[in-house]
mmCIF file of C-alpha atoms in Angstrom:
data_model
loop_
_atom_site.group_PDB
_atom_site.id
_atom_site.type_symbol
_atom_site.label_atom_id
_atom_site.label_comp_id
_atom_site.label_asym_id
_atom_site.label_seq_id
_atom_site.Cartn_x
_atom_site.Cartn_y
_atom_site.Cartn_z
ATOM 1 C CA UNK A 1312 73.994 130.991 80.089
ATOM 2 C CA UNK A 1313 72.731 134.450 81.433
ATOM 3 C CA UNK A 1314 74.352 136.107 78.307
ATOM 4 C CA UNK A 1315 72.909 133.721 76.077
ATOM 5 C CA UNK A 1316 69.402 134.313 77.830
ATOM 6 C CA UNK A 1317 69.524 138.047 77.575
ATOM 7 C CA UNK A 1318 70.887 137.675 74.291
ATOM 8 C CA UNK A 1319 68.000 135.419 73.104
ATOM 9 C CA UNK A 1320 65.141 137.770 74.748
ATOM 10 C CA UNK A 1321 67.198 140.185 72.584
ATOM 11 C CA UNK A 1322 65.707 138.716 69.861
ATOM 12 C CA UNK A 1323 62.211 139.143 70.995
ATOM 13 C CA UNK A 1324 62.693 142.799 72.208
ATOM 14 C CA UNK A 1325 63.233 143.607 68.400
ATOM 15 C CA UNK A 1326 60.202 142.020 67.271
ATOM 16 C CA UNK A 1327 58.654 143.690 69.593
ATOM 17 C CA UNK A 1328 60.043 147.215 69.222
ATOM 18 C CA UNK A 1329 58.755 146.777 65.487
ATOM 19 C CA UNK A 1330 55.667 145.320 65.697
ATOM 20 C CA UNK A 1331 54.489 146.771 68.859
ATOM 21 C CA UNK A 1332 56.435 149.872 69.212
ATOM 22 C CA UNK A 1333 58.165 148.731 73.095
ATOM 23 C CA UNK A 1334 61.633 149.170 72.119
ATOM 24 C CA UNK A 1335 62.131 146.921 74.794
ATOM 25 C CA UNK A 1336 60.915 148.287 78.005
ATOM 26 C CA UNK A 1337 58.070 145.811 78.937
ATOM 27 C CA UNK A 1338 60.006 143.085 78.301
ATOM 28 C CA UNK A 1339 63.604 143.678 79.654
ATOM 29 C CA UNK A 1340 62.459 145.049 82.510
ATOM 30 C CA UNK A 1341 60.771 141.454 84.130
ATOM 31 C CA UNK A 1342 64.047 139.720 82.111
ATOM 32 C CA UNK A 1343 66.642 142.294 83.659
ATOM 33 C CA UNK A 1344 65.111 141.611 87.457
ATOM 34 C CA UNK A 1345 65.609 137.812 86.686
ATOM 35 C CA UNK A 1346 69.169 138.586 85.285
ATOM 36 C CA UNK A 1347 69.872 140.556 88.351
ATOM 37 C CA UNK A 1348 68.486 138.373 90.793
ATOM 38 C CA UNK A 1349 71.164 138.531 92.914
ATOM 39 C CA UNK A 1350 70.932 142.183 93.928
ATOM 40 C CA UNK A 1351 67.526 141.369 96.059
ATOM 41 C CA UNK A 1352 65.157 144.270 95.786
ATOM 42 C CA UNK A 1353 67.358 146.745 94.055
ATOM 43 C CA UNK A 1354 67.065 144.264 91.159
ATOM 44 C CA UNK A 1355 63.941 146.031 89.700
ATOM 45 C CA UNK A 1356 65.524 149.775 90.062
ATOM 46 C CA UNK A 1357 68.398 148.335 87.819
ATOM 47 C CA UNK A 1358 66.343 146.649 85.394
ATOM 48 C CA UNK A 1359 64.172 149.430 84.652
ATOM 49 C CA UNK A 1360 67.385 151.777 84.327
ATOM 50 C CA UNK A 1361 68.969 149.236 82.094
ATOM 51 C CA UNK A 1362 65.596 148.937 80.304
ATOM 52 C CA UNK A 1363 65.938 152.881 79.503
ATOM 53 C CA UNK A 1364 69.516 152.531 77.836
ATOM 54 C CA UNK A 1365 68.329 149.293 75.700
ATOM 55 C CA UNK A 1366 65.221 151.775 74.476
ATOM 56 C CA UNK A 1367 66.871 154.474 73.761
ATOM 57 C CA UNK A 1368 69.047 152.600 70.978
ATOM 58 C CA UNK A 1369 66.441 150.293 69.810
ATOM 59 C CA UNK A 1370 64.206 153.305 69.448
ATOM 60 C CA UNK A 1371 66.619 155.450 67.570
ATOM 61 C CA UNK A 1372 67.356 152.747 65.199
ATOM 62 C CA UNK A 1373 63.526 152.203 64.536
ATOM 63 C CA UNK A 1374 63.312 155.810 63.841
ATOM 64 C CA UNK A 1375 65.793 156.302 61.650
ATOM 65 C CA UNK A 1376 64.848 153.552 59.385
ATOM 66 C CA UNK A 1377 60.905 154.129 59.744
ATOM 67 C CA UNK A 1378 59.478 155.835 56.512
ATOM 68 C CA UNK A 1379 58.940 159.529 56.423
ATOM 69 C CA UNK A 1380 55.687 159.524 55.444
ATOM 70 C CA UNK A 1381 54.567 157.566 58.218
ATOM 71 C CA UNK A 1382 56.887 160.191 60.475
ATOM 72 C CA UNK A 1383 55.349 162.818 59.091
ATOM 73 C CA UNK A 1384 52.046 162.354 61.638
ATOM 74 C CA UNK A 1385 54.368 163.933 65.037
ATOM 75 C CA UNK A 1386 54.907 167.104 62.529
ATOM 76 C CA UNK A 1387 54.091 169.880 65.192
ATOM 77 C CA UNK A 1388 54.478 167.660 68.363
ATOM 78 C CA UNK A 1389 57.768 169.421 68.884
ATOM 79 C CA UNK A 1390 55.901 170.548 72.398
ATOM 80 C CA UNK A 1391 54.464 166.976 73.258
ATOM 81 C CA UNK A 1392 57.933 165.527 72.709
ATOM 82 C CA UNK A 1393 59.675 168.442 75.201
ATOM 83 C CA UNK A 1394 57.558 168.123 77.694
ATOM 84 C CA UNK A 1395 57.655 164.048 77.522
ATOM 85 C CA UNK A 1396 61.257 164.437 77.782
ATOM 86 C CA UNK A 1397 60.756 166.275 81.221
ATOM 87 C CA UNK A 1398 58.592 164.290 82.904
ATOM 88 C CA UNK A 1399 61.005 161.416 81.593
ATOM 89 C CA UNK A 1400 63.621 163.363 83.587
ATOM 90 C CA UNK A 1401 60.732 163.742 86.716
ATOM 91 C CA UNK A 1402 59.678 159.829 86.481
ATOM 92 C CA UNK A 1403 63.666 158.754 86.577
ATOM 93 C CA UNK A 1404 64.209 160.394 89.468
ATOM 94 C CA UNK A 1405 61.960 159.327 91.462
ATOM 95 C CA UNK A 1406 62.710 155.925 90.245
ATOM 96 C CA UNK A 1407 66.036 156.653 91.671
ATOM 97 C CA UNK A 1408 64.704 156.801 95.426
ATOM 98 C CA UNK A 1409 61.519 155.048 95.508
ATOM 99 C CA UNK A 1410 61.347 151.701 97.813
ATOM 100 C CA UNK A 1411 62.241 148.718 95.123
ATOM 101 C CA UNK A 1412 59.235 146.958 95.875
ATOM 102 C CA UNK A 1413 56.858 150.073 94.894
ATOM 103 C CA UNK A 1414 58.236 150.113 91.257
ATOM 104 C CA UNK A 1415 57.603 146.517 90.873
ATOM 105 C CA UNK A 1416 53.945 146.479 91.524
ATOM 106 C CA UNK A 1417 53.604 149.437 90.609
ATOM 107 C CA UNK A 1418 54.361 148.443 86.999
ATOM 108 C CA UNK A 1419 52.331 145.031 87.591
ATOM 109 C CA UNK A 1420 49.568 147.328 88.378
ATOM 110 C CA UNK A 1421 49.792 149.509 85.487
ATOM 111 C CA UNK A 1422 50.041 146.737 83.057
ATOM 112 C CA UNK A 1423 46.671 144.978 84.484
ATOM 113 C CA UNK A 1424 44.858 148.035 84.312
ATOM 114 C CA UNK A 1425 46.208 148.813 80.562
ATOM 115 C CA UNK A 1426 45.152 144.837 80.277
ATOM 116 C CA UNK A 1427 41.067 145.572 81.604
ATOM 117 C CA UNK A 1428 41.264 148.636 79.749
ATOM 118 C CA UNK A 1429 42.194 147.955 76.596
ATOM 119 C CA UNK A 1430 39.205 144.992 76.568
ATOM 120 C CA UNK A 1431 36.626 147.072 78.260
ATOM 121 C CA UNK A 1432 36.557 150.263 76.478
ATOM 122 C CA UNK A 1433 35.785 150.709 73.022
ATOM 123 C CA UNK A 1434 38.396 152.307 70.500
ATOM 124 C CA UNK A 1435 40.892 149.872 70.879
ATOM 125 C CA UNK A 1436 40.133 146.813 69.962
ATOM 126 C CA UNK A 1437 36.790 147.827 68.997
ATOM 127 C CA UNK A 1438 37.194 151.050 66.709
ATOM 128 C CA UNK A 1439 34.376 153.776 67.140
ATOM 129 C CA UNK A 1440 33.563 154.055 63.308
ATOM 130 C CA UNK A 1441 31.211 151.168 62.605
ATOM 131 C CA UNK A 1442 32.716 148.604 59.856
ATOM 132 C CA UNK A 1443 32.380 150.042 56.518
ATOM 133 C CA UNK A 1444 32.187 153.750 57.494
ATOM 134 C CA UNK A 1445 35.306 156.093 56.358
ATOM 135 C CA UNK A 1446 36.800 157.378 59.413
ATOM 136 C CA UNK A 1447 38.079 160.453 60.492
ATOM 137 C CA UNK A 1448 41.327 161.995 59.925
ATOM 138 C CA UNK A 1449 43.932 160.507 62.710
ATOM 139 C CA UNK A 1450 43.676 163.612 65.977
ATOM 140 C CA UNK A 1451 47.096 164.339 66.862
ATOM 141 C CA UNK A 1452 48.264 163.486 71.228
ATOM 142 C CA UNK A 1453 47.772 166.810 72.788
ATOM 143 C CA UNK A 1454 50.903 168.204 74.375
ATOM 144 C CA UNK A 1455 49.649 168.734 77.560
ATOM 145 C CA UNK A 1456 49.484 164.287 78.094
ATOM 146 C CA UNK A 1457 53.486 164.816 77.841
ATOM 147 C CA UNK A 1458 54.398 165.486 81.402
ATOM 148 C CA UNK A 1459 52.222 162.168 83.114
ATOM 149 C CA UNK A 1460 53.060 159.873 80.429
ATOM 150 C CA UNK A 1461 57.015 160.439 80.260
ATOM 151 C CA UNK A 1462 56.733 160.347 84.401
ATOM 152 C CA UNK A 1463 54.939 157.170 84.550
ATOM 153 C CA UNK A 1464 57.061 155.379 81.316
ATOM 154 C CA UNK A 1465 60.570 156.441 83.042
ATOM 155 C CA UNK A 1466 59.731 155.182 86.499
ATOM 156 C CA UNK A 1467 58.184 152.352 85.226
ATOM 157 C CA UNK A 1468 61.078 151.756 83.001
ATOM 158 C CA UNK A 1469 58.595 150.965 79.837
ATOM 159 C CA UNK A 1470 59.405 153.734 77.455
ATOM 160 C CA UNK A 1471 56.085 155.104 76.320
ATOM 161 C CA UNK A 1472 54.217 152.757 74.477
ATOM 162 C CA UNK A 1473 52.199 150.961 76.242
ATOM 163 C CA UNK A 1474 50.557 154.856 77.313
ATOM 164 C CA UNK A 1475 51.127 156.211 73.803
ATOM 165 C CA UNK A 1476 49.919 153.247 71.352
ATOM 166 C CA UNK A 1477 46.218 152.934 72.644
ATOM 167 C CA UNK A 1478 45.763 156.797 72.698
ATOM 168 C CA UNK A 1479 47.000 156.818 68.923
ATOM 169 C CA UNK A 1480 44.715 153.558 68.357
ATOM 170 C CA UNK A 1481 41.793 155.595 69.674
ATOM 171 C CA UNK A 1482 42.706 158.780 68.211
ATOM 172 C CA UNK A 1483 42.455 156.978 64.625
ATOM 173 C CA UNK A 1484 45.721 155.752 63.726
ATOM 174 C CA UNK A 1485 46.031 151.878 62.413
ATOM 175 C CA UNK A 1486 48.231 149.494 64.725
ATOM 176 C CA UNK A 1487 51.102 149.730 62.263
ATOM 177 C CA UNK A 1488 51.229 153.223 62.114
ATOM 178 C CA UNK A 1489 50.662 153.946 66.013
ATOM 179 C CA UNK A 1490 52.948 151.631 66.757
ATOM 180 C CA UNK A 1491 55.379 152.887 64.784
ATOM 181 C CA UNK A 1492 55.141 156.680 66.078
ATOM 182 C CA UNK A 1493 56.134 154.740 69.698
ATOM 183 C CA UNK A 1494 59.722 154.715 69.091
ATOM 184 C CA UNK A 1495 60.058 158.281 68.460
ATOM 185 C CA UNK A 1496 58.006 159.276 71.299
ATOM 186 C CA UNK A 1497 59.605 156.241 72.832
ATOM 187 C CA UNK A 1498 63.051 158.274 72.480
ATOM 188 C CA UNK A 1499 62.397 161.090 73.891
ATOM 189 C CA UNK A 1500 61.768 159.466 77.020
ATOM 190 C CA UNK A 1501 64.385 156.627 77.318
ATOM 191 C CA UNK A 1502 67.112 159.833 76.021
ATOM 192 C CA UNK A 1503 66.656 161.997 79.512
ATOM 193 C CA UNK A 1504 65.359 159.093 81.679
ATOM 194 C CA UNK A 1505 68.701 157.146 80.933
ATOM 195 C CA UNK A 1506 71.084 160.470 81.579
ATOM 196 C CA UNK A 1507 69.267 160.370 85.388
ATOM 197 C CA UNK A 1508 69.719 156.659 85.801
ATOM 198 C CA UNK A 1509 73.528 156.842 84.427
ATOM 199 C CA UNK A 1510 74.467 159.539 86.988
ATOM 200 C CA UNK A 1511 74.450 157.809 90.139
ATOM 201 C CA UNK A 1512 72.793 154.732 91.960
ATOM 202 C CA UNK A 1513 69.995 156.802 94.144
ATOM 203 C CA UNK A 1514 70.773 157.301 98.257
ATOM 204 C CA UNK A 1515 68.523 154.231 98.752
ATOM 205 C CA UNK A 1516 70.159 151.805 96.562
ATOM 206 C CA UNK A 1517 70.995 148.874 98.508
ATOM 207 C CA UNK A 1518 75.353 148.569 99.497
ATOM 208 C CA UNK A 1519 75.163 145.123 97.142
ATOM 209 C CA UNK A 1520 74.068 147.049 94.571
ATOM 210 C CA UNK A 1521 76.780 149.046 94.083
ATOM 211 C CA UNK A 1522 78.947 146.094 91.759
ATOM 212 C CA UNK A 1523 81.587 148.021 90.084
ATOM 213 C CA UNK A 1524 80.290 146.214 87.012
ATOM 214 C CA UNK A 1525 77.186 148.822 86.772
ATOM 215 C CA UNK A 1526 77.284 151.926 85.718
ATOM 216 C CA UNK A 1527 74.966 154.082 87.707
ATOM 217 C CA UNK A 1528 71.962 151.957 88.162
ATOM 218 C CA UNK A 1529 72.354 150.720 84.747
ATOM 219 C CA UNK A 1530 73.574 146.901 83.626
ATOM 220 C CA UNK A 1531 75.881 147.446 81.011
ATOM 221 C CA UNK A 1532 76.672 143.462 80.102
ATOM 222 C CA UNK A 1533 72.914 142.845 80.426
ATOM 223 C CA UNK A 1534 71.726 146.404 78.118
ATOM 224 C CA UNK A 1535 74.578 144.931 75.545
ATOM 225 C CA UNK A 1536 73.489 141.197 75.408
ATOM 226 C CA UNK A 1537 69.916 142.650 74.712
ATOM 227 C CA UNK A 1538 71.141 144.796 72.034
ATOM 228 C CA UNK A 1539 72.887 142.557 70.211
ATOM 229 C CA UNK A 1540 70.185 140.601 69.501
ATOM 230 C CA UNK A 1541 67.541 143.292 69.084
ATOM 231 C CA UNK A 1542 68.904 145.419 66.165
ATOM 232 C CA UNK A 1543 69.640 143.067 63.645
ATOM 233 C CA UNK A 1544 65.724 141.992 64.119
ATOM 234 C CA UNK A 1545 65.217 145.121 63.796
ATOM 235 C CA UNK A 1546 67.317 146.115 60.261
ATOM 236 C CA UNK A 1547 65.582 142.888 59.114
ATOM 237 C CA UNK A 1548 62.253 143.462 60.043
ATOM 238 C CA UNK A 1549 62.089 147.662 58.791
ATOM 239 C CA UNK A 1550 63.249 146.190 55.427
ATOM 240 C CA UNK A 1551 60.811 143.829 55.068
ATOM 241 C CA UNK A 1552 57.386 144.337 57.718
ATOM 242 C CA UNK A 1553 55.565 141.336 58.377
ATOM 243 C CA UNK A 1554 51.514 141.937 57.072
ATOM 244 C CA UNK A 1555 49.273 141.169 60.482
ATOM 245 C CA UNK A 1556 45.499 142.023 60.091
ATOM 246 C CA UNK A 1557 44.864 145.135 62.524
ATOM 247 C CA UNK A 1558 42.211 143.292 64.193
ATOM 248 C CA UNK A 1559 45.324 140.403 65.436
ATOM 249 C CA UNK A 1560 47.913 142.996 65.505
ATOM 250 C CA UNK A 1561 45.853 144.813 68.496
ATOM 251 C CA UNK A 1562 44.429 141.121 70.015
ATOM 252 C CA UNK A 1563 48.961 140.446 70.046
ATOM 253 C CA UNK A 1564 49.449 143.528 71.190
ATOM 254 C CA UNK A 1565 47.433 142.805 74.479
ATOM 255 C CA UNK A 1566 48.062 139.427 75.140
ATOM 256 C CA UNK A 1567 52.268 140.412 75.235
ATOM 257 C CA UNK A 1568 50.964 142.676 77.705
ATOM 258 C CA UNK A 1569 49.420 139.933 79.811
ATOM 259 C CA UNK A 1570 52.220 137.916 79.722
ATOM 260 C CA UNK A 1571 54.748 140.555 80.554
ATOM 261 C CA UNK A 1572 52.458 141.118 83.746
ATOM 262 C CA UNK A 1573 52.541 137.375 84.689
ATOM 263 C CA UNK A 1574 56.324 137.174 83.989
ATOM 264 C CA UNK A 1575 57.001 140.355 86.237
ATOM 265 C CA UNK A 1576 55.063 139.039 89.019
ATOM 266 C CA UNK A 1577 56.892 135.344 88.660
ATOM 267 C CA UNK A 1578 60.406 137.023 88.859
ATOM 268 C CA UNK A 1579 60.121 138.352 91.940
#
C-alpha cells in the first residue's frame, strides 16, 4: 500500500510541478517522512534527499517541454543559475549533518512565514499596478539572491520555488509564467543538491538509517513510485495547460502551501 500511496501523491506532485512550479519538493518531502516512518528522526534527512532526486527529473522534464518563448525570460541568468547551483551544493551539506529535528521545523517555519507573507505584503496576491494600468516590463532575479535561495531550497529539500515564484510574481511576471521559470531554476538546485545527498549518509545519520535499500540518504523505491506517477501528469498537462484566472492561480498557490505546512507538522 506504501507504493501505491507514493505512487498516488505522484500524481499530485505533477500537477503541482506544472501548475505551481514545485517539481515536487513541498510535497514529497512531508509524504517521504510518512513513507519512512520507520527510520525515527533520520526520516526527514531522507525525505528531503529523496525529494531532491524526484525534482531534479520532474524539473528537467518540465523544462524541456516548456515553450521557448516563455524560456526565453532566464536569457542572461547564466550567473543566477551558477551561483544557485552552489549554494544548492552549501544547503545539501549541511542538510547532511544537521540534527533531524532542525530540518523539520525548520521547513515548517519557512513555509508559515512564506504563508503570512505572501497575504501581508502587497505584490503577490495584490499586484502593485492598480487594475487597469499597463505594467512594467517583468525585472529579471538578480544574481546575487542565488547563493541564500539554493542554500535554503537544498536543506529544506523544496527545490526553489516556493523562494523563486513570489519574487518573479512581484517582479512582474504572471503566475503561469513565474511558475513556469521554477523548474529551470528548480534544476539547478535539485542537480548539485542530489550529487551531495547521493554520496554518503552524513556522520550523524542514525545506524537504522543505513538500510542497504537507500542509496546515500536517498529512497530510491520511494523517488521511483513518485515518478511514475508524476511525469505522465506532466506530458499531459504541458500539452494541454489547464486556464486558471491569475487571481485563483496565486489564492491555490498559497493555500497548497498551508496544507503542506499542516501535513509536515502531522507526520512527525
Amino acid at each position: 500500500m506504501t507504493f501505491l500511496s507514493l505512487l498516488a501523491i505522484g500524481l499530485l506532485t505533477g500537477l503541482t510541478t506544472v501548475l505551481f512550479g514545485f517539481g515536487g519538493g513541498f510535497v514529497a518531502v512531508p509524504v517521504v517522512v510518512w513513507a519512512d516512518a520507520s527510520l525515527g528522526p533520520d526520516a526527514v534527512r531522507v525525505a528531503t534527499a529523496t525529494s531532491a532526486l524526484v525534482m531534479v527529473v520532474n524539473a528537467a522534464f518540465a523544462t524541456a517541454v516548456t515553450p521557448r518563448p516563455v524560456l526565453a525570460a532566464l536569457r542572461g541568468s547564466g550567473p543566477l543559475l551558477l551561483l544557485l547551483a552552489a549554494g544548492a551544493s552549501a544547503g545539501a551539506l549541511l542538510t547532511r549533518h544537521a540534527p533531524p529535528d532542525l530540518v523539520r521545523w525548520a521547513f515548517v517555519l519557512y513555509v508559515v512565514l512564506t504563508v503570512v507573507d505572501l497575504l501581508v505584503r502587497p505584490g503577490f496576491l495584490r499586484p502593485h499596478a492598480p487594475a487597469g494600468t499597463t505594467r512594467a516590463a517583468p525585472r529579471p532575479l538578480p544574481a546575487a539572491v542565488g547563493v541564500p535561495v539554493g542554500a535554503v531550497a537544498a536543506f529544506l529539500g523544496v527545490g526553489g520555488s516556493v523562494l523563486t515564484v513570489p519574487a518573479m510574481r512581484r517582479a512582474g511576471h504572471t503566475m503561469r509564467v513565474a511558475t513556469s521559470l521554477a523548474n529551470p531554476l528548480t534544476l539547478a538546485i535539485a542537480l548539485p543538491a542530489t550529487a551531495v545527498f547521493l554520496a554518503g549518509a552524513g556522520s550523524t545519520v542514525a545506524a537504522d538509517a543505513a538500510r542497504g535499500d537507500l542509496v546515500g540518504l536517498v529512497d530510491p523505491r520511494a523517488a521511483a513510485a513518485l515518478l511514475l506517477g508524476a511525469l505522465p501528469v506532466i506530458a499531459v498537462l504541458r500539452r494541454r495547460p489547464p486556464r486558471v484566472p491569475d487571481r485563483v492561480h496565486a489564492w491555490t498557490y498559497v493555500a497548497l502551501l498551508g496544507a503542506v505546512a499542516v501535513a509536515m507538522v502531522l507526520s512527525g
